[in-house]
Short mmCIF file of C-alpha atoms in Angstrom, two decimals:
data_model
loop_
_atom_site.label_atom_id
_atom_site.label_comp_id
_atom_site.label_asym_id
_atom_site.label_seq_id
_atom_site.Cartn_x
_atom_site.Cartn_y
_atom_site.Cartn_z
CA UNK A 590 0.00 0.00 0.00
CA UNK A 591 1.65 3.23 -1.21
CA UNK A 592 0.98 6.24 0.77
CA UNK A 593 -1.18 7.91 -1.63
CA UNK A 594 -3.61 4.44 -1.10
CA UNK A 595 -3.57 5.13 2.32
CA UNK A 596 -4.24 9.10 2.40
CA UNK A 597 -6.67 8.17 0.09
CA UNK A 598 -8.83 5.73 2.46
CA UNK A 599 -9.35 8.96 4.42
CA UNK A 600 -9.33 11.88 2.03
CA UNK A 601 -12.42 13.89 3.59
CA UNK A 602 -10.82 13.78 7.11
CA UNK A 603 -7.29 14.87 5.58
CA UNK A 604 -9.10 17.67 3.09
CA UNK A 605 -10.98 18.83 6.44
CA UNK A 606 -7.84 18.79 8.55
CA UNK A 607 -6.25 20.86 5.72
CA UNK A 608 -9.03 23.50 5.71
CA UNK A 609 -8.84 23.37 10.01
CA UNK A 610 -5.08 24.00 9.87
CA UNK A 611 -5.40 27.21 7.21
CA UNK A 612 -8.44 28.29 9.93
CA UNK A 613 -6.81 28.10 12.91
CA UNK A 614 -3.84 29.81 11.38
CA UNK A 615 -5.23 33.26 10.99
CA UNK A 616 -3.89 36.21 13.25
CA UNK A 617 -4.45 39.92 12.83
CA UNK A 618 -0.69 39.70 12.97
CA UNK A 619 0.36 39.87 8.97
CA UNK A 620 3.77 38.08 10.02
CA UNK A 621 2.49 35.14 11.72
CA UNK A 622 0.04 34.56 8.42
CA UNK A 623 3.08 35.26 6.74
CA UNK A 624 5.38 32.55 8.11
CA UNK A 625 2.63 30.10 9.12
CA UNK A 626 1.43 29.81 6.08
CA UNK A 627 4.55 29.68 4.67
CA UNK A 628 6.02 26.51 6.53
CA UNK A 629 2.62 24.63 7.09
CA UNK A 630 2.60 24.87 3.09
CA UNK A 631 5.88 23.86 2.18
CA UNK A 632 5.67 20.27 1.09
CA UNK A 633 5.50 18.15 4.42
CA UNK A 634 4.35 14.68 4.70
CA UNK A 635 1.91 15.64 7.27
CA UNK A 636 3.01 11.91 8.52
CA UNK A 637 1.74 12.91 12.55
CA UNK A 638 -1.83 14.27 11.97
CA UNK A 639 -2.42 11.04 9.20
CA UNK A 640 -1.48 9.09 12.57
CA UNK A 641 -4.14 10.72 14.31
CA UNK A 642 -7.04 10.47 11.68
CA UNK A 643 -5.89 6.78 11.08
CA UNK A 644 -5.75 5.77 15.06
CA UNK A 645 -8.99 7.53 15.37
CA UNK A 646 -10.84 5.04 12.49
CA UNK A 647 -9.19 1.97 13.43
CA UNK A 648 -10.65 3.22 17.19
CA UNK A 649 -13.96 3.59 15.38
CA UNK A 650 -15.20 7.34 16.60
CA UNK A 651 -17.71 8.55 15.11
CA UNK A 652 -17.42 12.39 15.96
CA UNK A 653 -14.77 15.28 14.19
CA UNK A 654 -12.27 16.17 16.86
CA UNK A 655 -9.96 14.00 15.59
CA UNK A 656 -9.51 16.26 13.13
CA UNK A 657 -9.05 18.90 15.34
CA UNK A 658 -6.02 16.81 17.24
CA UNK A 659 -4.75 16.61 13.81
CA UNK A 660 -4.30 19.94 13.32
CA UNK A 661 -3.10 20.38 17.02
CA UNK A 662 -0.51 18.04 16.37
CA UNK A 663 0.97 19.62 13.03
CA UNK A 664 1.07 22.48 14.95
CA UNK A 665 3.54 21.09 17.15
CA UNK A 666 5.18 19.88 14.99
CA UNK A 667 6.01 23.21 13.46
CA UNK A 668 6.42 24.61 16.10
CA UNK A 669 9.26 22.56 16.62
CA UNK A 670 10.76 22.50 13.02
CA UNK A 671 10.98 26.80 13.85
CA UNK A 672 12.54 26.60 16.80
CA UNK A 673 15.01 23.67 15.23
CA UNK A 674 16.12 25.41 12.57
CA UNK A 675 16.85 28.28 14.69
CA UNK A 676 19.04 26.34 16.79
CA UNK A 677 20.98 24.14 14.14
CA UNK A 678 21.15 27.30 11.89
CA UNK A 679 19.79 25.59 8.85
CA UNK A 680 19.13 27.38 5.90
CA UNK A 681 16.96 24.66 3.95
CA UNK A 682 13.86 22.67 4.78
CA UNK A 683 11.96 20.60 2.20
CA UNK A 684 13.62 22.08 -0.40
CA UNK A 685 13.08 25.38 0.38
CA UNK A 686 14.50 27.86 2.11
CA UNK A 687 13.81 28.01 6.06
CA UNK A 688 11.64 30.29 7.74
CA UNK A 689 14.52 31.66 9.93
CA UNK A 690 16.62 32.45 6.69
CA UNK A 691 13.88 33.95 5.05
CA UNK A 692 12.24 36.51 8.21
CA UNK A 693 15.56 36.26 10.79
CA UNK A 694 15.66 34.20 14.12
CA UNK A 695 13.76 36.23 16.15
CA UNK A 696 10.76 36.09 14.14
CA UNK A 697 10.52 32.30 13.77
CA UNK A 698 11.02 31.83 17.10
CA UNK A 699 8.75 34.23 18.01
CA UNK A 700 5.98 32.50 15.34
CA UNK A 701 6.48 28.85 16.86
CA UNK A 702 5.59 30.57 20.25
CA UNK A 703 2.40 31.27 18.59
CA UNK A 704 1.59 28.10 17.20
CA UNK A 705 2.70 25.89 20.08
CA UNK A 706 0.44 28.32 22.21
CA UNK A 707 -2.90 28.07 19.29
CA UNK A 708 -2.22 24.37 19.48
CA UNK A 709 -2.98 24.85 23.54
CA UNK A 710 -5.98 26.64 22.65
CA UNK A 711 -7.48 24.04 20.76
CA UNK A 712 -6.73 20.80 22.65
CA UNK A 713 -9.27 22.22 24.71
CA UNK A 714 -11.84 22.15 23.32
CA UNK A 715 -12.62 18.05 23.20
CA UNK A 716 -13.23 18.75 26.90
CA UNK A 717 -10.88 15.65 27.90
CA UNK A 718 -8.73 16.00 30.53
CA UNK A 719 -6.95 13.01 28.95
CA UNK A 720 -6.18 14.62 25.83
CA UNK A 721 -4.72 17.60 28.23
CA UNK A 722 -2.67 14.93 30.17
CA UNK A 723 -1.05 12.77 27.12
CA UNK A 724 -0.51 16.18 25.46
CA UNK A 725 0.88 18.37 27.83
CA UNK A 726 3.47 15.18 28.95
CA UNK A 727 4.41 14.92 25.01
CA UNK A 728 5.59 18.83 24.75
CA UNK A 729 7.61 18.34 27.81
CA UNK A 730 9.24 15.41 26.94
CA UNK A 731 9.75 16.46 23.25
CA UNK A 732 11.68 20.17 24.71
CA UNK A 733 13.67 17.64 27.11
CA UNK A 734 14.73 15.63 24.35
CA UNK A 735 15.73 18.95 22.25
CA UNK A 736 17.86 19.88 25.35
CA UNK A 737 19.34 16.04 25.61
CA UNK A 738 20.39 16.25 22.43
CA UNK A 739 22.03 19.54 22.39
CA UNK A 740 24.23 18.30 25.42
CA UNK A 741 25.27 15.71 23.01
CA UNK A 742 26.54 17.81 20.44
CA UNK A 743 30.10 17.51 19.25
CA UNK A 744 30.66 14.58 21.90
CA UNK A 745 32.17 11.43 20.21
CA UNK A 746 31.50 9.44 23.40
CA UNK A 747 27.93 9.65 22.86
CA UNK A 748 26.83 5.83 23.34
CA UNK A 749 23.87 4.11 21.28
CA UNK A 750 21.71 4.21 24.08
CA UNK A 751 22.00 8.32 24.70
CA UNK A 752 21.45 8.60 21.00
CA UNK A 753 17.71 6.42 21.39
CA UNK A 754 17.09 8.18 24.09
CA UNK A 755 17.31 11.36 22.07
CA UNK A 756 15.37 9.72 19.25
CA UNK A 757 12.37 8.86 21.67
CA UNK A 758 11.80 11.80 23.40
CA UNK A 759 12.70 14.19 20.64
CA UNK A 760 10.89 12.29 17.37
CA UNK A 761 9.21 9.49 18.86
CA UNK A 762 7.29 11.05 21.50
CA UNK A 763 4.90 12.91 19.23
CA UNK A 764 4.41 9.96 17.18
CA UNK A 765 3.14 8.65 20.36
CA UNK A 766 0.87 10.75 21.26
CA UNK A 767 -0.36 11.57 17.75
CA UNK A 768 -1.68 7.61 17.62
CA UNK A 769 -2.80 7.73 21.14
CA UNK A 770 -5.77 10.33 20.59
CA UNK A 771 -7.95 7.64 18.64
CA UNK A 772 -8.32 5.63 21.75
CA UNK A 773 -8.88 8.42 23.85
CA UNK A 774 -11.52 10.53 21.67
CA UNK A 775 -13.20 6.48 20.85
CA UNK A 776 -12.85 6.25 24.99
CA UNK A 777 -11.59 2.50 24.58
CA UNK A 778 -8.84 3.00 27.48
CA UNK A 779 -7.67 -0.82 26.67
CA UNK A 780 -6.85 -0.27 22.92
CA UNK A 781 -4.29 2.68 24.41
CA UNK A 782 -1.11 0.80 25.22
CA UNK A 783 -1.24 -0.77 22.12
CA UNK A 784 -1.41 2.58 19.92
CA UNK A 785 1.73 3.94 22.25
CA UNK A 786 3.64 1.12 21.42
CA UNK A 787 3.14 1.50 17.77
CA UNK A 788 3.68 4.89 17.52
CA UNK A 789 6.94 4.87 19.21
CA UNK A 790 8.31 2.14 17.55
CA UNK A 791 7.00 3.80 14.15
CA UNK A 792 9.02 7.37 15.41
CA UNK A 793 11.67 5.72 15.99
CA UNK A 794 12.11 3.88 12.96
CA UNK A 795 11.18 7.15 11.24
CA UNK A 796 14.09 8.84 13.01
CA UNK A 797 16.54 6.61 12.36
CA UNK A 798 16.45 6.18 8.61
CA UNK A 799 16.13 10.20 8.60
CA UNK A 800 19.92 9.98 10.16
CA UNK A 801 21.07 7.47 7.33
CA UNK A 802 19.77 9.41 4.39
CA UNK A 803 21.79 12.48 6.00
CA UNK A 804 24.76 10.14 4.32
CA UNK A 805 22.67 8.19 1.19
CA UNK A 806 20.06 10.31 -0.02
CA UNK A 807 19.94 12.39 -3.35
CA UNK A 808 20.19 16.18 -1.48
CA UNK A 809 17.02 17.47 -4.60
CA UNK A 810 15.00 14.70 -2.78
CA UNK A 811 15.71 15.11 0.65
CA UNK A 812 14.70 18.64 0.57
CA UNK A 813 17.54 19.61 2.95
CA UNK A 814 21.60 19.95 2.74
CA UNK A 815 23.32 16.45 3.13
CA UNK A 816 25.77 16.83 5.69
CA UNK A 817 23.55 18.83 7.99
CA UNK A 818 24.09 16.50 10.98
CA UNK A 819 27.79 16.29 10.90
CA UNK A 820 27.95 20.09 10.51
CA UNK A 821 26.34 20.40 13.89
CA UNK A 822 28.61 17.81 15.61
CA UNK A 823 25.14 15.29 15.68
CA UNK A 824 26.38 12.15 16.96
CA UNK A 825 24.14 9.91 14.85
CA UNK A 826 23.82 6.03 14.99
CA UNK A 827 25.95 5.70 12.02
CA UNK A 828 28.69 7.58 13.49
CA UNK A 829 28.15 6.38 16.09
CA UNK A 830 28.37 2.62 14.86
CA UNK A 831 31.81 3.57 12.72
CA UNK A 832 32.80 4.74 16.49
CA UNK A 833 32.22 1.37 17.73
CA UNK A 834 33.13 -1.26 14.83
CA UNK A 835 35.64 0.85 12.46
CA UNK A 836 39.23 0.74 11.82
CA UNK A 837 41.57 3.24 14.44
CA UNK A 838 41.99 5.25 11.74
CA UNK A 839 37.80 5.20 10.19
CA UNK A 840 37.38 5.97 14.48
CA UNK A 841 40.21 9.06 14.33
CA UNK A 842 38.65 11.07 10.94
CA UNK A 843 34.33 10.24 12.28
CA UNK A 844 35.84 11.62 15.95
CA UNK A 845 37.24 15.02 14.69
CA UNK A 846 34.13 15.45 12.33
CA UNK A 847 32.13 14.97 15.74
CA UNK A 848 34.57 17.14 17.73
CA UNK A 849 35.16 19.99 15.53
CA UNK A 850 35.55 19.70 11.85
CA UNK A 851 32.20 18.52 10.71
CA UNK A 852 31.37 19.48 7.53
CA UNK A 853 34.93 19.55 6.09
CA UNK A 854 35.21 16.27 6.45
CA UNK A 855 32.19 14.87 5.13
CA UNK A 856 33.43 13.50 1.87
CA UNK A 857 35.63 11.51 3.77
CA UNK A 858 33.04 10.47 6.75
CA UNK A 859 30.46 9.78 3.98
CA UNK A 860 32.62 7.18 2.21
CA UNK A 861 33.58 5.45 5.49
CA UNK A 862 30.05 5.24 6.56
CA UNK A 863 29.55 3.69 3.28
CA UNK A 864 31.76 1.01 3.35
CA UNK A 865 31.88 0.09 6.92
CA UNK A 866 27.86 -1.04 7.16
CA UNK A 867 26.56 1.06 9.20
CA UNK A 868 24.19 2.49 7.05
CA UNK A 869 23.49 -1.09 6.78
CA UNK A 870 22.87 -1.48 10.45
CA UNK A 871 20.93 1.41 11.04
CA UNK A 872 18.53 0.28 8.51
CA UNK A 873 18.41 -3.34 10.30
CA UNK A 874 17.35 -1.20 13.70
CA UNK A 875 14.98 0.81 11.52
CA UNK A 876 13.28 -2.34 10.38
CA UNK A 877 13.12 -3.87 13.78
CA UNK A 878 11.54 -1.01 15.31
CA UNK A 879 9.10 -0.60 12.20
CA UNK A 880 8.40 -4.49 13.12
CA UNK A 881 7.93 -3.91 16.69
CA UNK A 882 5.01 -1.41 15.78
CA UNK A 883 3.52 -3.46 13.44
CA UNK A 884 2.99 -6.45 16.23
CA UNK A 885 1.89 -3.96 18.53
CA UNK A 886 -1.20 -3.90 16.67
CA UNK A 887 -1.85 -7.95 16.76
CA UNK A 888 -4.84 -7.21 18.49
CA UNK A 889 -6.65 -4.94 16.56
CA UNK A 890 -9.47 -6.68 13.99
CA UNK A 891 -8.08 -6.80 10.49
CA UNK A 892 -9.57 -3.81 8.51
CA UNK A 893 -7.96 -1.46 5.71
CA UNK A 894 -7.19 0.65 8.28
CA UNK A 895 -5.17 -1.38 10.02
CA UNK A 896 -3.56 -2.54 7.34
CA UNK A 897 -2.55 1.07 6.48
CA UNK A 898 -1.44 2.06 9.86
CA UNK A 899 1.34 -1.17 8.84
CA UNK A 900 2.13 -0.01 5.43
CA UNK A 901 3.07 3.03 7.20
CA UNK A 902 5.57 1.24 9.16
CA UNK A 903 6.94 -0.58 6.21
CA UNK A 904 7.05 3.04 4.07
CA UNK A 905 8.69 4.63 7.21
CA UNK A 906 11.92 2.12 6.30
CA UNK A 907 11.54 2.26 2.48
CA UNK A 908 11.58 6.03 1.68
CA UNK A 909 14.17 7.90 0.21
CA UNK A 910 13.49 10.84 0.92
#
């Protein structure tokens, strides 16, 4: 199942969530139309609120604030793609150029303010203290995570298990909570565990192949300079793997990058990632996570639904972009 079969099994929601995301945009502020409008329209895979709209049919609800959550969740989302791009001073997103390049730092910081703070707003209004609970938890975790990984900037030493750690709170988490709001707008408490454990395992395999195409993908595709992690000293899993299992001298070159010299040396970091398997191996984790979502849903009564919420997990390891 591609994933225009699977947008497709729930185009109204998506088209309604779309028209709910321009709505909730407007400000009497021209610059927050201005660079709202300008990153919510800028070619994302809108992979979080599809999460929501899916976990909320395979839950069975019959009412429309999923849709709402949907758009709460891209929000955040955003939100957090402003402030990141602030903080790794990046200059290209999709393809395009960031917001922060385009209006200055203080401006898209300022912006994600206001859309984490509208996303607050409207989580309200399902009247579930649950969806307040799950969702307030998920912002704190996911800022944690941003700070987690910022300590490991530039430090070779960073062990697999910091870097997951990162890649949970950070990605993960939103994933989480994105597939969590079916059971909890369909009130079936019991089906909850099972849509956390999915969409962690999903984030997470969603993260990691993000960090190998930073060193395999075609930069027109990935929308985004190749290198970008190394530049900021990112101790990624396949650096992180060349770190472990490389030669002394593969270890010396993938340690300065980390330290200091990042970009300068990714031609040379690039082909030793290449030919040491690690790419290889972080695609083997991706797959086992992807895997471990896909059982989590064992349970659940076979429907299309459910068969696109595992597609997902499968397309989450495939892409190339």
């Amino acid at each position: 199942m591609t994933l225009s079969e699977i947008r497709n099994l729930i185009l109204d929601d998506i088209q309604a969530t779309d028209a709910l995301i321009l709505e909730r945009l407007a400000s009497d502020v021209v610059l927050i139309n201005q660079i709202g409008h300008y990153i919510i329209n800028s070619g994302g895979k809108r992979l979080r609120p599809l999460l929501v709209l899916l976990s909320a049919k395979a839950c069975d609800y019959q009412g429309t604030d999923h849709r709402l959550m949907a758009a709460v969740i891209e929000f955040i989302h955003t939100s957090t793609l402003l402030h990141d791009d602030v903080v790794d001073e990046s200059d290209t997103r999709r393809g395009n150029k960031t917001a922060n390049e385009v209006w200055g730092n203080a401006a898209s910081v300022l912006v994600g303010d206001f859309l984490y703070s509208r996303s607050f707003e409207m989580m309200v209004e399902p009247g579930l203290m649950r969806i307040m609970e799950v969702m307030s938890e998920a912002t704190n975790v996911i800022a944690a995570g941003e700070v987690l990984q910022l300590l490991n900037c530039h430090d070779a030493d960073t062990s697999e298990a910091r870097y997951m750690e990162v890649i949970h709170r950070k990605t993960a988490k939103l994933f989480e909570a994105a597939t969590q709001m079916g059971p909890i707008l369909a009130n079936k408490p019991q089906l909850e565990e099972a849509f956390i454990t999915y969409g962690r395992h999903l984030g997470a395999a969603f993260q990691l192949i993000d960090d190998a195409l930073d060193y395999m993908a075609d930069e027109a595709e990935l929308g985004k300079n190749l290198g970008d992690d190394l530049a900021e000293g990112k101790p990624t899993l396949p650096l992180i793997y060349v770190l472990e299992n490389g030669s002394e001298a593969d270890k010396a070159i993938v340690r300065r990058a980390i330290e200091s010299d990042g970009i300068k040396l990714l031609k040379e970091v690039t082909q030793i990632i290449q030919n040491s398997g690690a790419l290889e191996y972080t695609q083997q984790m991706a797959q086992q996570e992807a895997d471990k979502a896909k059982d989590a849903l064992k349970e659940l009564e076979e429907s299309q639904i459910k068969t696109a919420l595992c597609a997902l997990a499968d397309l989450a390891v495939k892409r190339n972009h």
